[in-house]
Amino acid sequence: MSGIVAEKRSWAEPYKIKSVELLRMTTRAERESIIAEAGHNTFLIKSRDVYIDLLTDSGTAAMSDRQWAGMMVGDEAYAGSENYYNLEAAFHEHYGYRYLVPTHQGRGAENILSQLLVKPGDYVPGNMYFTTTRLHQERAGGTFVDVIVDEAHDPNSEHPFKGDVDIGKLDRLVRQVGAQRVPYISLEANVNMAGGQPFSMSNLRELHGYCQTHGILVMLDGTRVIENAYFIKEREPGYASKSVKSILREICDLTDGATVSAKKDLLVNIGGFLALNDEELFKQAQNLAVIYEGLHTYGGLAGRDMEAMAQGLREAVMETHQAARIGQVRYLGEKLQSAGVPIVKPIGSHGVFIDAAAFLPHLDRDEYPAQALAAAIYVEAGIRAMERGNVSAGRDPQTGDNRRPNLELVRLTIPRRVYTQAHMDVTAECIARVHAQRDKVGGLRMTYEPEYLRFFQARFEPIAAR
Ligand code: P61
């Protein structure tokens, strides 16, 4: 392919559409009462009331015809399902870890890993927190310590690898508490809370060396590791001619295991797994799996789900898929940038993250600007986004205070293979309209706060008009 078409449409979809799902339009008046009823929390809106659903890229992908065909060869035996062995073969080929424990989704794997490795009083460093990951570490008695590079906390930094670990920060922690109190580092690929930002291979190699010297395991959160591999190919010197498949293997070979939510990279609606290289740990993990997930050859999944996951993995490592996926996100991000909307830079892999603090500078962080902005975007056009700021960060377990993270973001998350370029255009136009009237967006007060992962179920009301 050559010429203008190939240049301008380099991310064109490598598939065509065979089946569609009809959407329902609502009026602004309907949406105003829907958001009030939902306590100004987009997690509490019914899907039928949403036009374009950018809440999450988790479990929302469109499956291919081959994945649907795989669903028909589900072997629903309680033990030893054929689909487990098919998944295991794809897993060995593409990730290369020795042992696989399927789980119902990512947090099932996080629960098992944290229970296995974290003891009360331990510290678990990580390249920024993720909500469920940190909660499982804390419930096992550990304390999470953020060791990501400073640039990750700055929405305007153009650092190409904002997911990198600051080895100096890690070393300070290890010197302070002793390596025996640090069972592993939790290394997330394409760091979600930072805006979908990758780590570099050179940083991983240095981390691997450091951790080997100190007897600390490197546990990957591989939920979006294939997208991270694509960024390495695009951005890191020496990787342009390597395949995404080989970069993925190189990443996994430098880590000791992984927790994965298959609902993202792997193009399925449900599923996850824990990957390990150590045989003893694997046996213990299989044993915990029967308490929390189901037998170790299905881990809470139907046989057909495992078959769809195996096929999803084969499709996820295709470069044409990644080019279209990341290209579409970038298309939306660039449109928003040219409309003057403040977003996290560089544009990440799974969504465009609006800088709500810059968007609504008149609101205090304890008036929840990102929560208020997500609600305003819904009212404007029926587009559902997600708060990723003060509400998501929760409270410090020691002091009970809001953590007030530096990043106060609204995530426009793009499901894989679901929406068209016109949907991206409509989204950008909607956000630009809200931006033009940003002074009118008022703050919120929290009226109900659940104890764990409060952002899912919290309720808010508008603070009286200013
Ligand atoms: C998401 F608002 N992510 O991004 P599970 N690791 C990573 C994830 O992104 C992830 C999990 C582990 C979701 C769903 C979700 O605060 C939230 O399969 C990097 O969801 O159990 C999930 O995987 C957990 C949304 C999760 C949230 C937690 O939309």
Short mmCIF file of N, CA and C and ligand atoms in Angstrom, two decimals, residues 43 55-58 104-108 110 130-133 188-190 192-193 221 223-224 260-264 271 350 386-388 392 411 413 453 455-456, ligand 1:
data_model
loop_
_atom_site.label_atom_id
_atom_site.label_comp_id
_atom_site.label_asym_id
_atom_site.label_seq_id
_atom_site.Cartn_x
_atom_site.Cartn_y
_atom_site.Cartn_z
N PHE A 43 -21.06 5.24 37.11
CA PHE A 43 -21.16 3.79 37.33
C PHE A 43 -22.59 3.37 37.64
N LEU A 55 -17.10 4.34 29.41
CA LEU A 55 -16.80 4.10 30.82
C LEU A 55 -15.51 3.31 30.95
N THR A 56 -15.39 2.27 30.15
CA THR A 56 -14.24 1.38 30.31
C THR A 56 -13.96 0.60 29.04
N ASP A 57 -12.73 0.14 28.94
CA ASP A 57 -12.35 -0.80 27.88
C ASP A 57 -12.33 -2.22 28.45
N SER A 58 -12.96 -2.41 29.60
CA SER A 58 -12.87 -3.70 30.30
C SER A 58 -14.09 -4.56 30.00
N HIS A 104 -11.46 -15.67 37.37
CA HIS A 104 -12.70 -15.11 36.77
C HIS A 104 -12.43 -13.76 36.14
N GLN A 105 -11.51 -12.96 36.75
CA GLN A 105 -11.05 -11.73 36.11
C GLN A 105 -9.78 -11.31 36.81
N GLY A 106 -9.28 -10.09 36.50
CA GLY A 106 -7.96 -9.70 37.00
C GLY A 106 -7.86 -9.69 38.51
N ARG A 107 -8.90 -9.17 39.19
CA ARG A 107 -8.79 -9.06 40.64
C ARG A 107 -8.78 -10.41 41.33
N GLY A 108 -9.28 -11.45 40.68
CA GLY A 108 -9.17 -12.81 41.24
C GLY A 108 -7.70 -13.22 41.31
N GLU A 110 -5.19 -11.07 41.42
CA GLU A 110 -4.54 -10.18 42.40
C GLU A 110 -4.77 -10.69 43.82
N PHE A 130 -2.95 0.88 41.25
CA PHE A 130 -4.24 0.62 40.62
C PHE A 130 -5.20 0.24 41.75
N THR A 131 -6.47 0.65 41.60
CA THR A 131 -7.44 0.55 42.69
C THR A 131 -7.52 -0.86 43.30
N THR A 132 -7.84 -1.84 42.46
CA THR A 132 -8.04 -3.20 42.99
C THR A 132 -6.73 -3.82 43.44
N THR A 133 -5.66 -3.54 42.69
CA THR A 133 -4.35 -4.13 43.00
C THR A 133 -3.90 -3.69 44.39
N GLU A 188 3.11 -2.40 36.47
CA GLU A 188 1.95 -2.37 35.57
C GLU A 188 2.37 -1.92 34.18
N ALA A 189 1.93 -2.65 33.20
CA ALA A 189 2.15 -2.23 31.81
C ALA A 189 1.09 -1.19 31.45
N ASN A 190 1.48 -0.24 30.61
CA ASN A 190 0.55 0.83 30.18
C ASN A 190 -0.27 1.37 31.33
N ASN A 192 -2.48 2.50 33.91
CA ASN A 192 -3.85 2.97 33.75
C ASN A 192 -4.06 4.35 34.37
N MET A 193 -3.75 4.49 35.67
CA MET A 193 -4.07 5.73 36.38
C MET A 193 -3.20 6.90 35.92
N ASP A 221 1.73 -6.53 36.07
CA ASP A 221 0.30 -6.44 35.79
C ASP A 221 0.22 -6.34 34.28
N THR A 223 -2.22 -6.63 32.20
CA THR A 223 -3.57 -6.39 31.67
C THR A 223 -3.53 -5.72 30.29
N ARG A 224 -2.60 -4.76 30.11
CA ARG A 224 -2.47 -4.10 28.80
C ARG A 224 -1.03 -4.19 28.29
N VAL A 260 -3.28 -10.86 35.13
CA VAL A 260 -3.84 -10.30 33.89
C VAL A 260 -5.37 -10.29 33.97
N SER A 261 -5.94 -9.14 33.67
CA SER A 261 -7.37 -9.07 33.39
C SER A 261 -7.50 -9.25 31.89
N ALA A 262 -8.05 -10.37 31.46
CA ALA A 262 -8.15 -10.65 30.01
C ALA A 262 -9.20 -9.80 29.34
N LYS A 263 -9.94 -9.03 30.14
CA LYS A 263 -11.05 -8.23 29.61
C LYS A 263 -10.56 -7.02 28.83
N LYS A 264 -9.25 -6.82 28.77
CA LYS A 264 -8.72 -5.67 28.03
C LYS A 264 -8.01 -6.16 26.77
N GLY A 271 -12.83 -12.81 32.10
CA GLY A 271 -11.68 -13.70 32.22
C GLY A 271 -10.43 -13.01 32.73
N HIS A 350 -5.40 3.19 25.85
CA HIS A 350 -6.77 2.68 26.00
C HIS A 350 -7.81 3.76 26.17
N MET A 386 -15.46 8.08 32.88
CA MET A 386 -15.18 7.64 34.26
C MET A 386 -14.27 8.61 34.99
N GLU A 387 -14.60 8.89 36.23
CA GLU A 387 -13.74 9.69 37.10
C GLU A 387 -12.47 8.92 37.43
N ARG A 388 -11.31 9.57 37.36
CA ARG A 388 -10.06 8.95 37.81
C ARG A 388 -9.27 10.03 38.54
N SER A 392 -11.52 8.18 43.03
CA SER A 392 -10.90 6.87 42.77
C SER A 392 -9.77 6.58 43.75
N ARG A 411 -11.63 9.85 32.31
CA ARG A 411 -11.15 8.91 31.29
C ARG A 411 -12.23 8.65 30.26
N THR A 413 -12.67 6.14 27.78
CA THR A 413 -12.02 4.86 27.49
C THR A 413 -12.64 4.26 26.23
N LEU A 453 -13.27 0.68 47.50
CA LEU A 453 -13.41 1.07 46.09
C LEU A 453 -14.64 1.97 45.95
N PHE A 455 -15.48 4.66 44.53
CA PHE A 455 -15.89 5.28 43.26
C PHE A 455 -16.98 4.48 42.55
N PHE A 456 -17.02 3.14 42.77
CA PHE A 456 -18.01 2.32 42.07
C PHE A 456 -19.44 2.65 42.51
C1 P61 B 1 -10.82 -0.49 33.97
F1 P61 B 1 -12.83 1.84 37.77
N1 P61 B 1 -9.56 -2.23 34.98
O1 P61 B 1 -9.76 0.03 33.64
P1 P61 B 1 -10.62 -6.84 36.59
N2 P61 B 1 -5.23 -4.13 36.60
C2 P61 B 1 -5.48 -3.14 35.73
C3 P61 B 1 -6.78 -2.85 35.38
O2 P61 B 1 -7.01 -1.87 34.51
C4 P61 B 1 -7.85 -3.62 35.93
C5 P61 B 1 -7.53 -4.65 36.85
C6 P61 B 1 -6.23 -4.88 37.15
C7 P61 B 1 -10.77 -1.72 34.75
C8 P61 B 1 -12.04 -2.24 35.40
C9 P61 B 1 -12.13 -1.49 36.68
O3 P61 B 1 -11.14 1.12 39.69
C10 P61 B 1 -11.59 0.21 38.79
O4 P61 B 1 -10.70 -7.83 35.49
C11 P61 B 1 -4.35 -2.38 35.17
O5 P61 B 1 -11.48 -5.66 36.42
O6 P61 B 1 -10.80 -7.47 37.94
C12 P61 B 1 -9.20 -3.31 35.63
O7 P61 B 1 -9.10 -6.32 36.53
C13 P61 B 1 -8.59 -5.48 37.48
C14 P61 B 1 -12.62 -0.22 36.68
C15 P61 B 1 -11.43 -1.93 37.77
C16 P61 B 1 -12.37 0.62 37.75
C17 P61 B 1 -11.20 -1.09 38.87
O8 P61 B 1 -11.92 -0.04 33.66
#
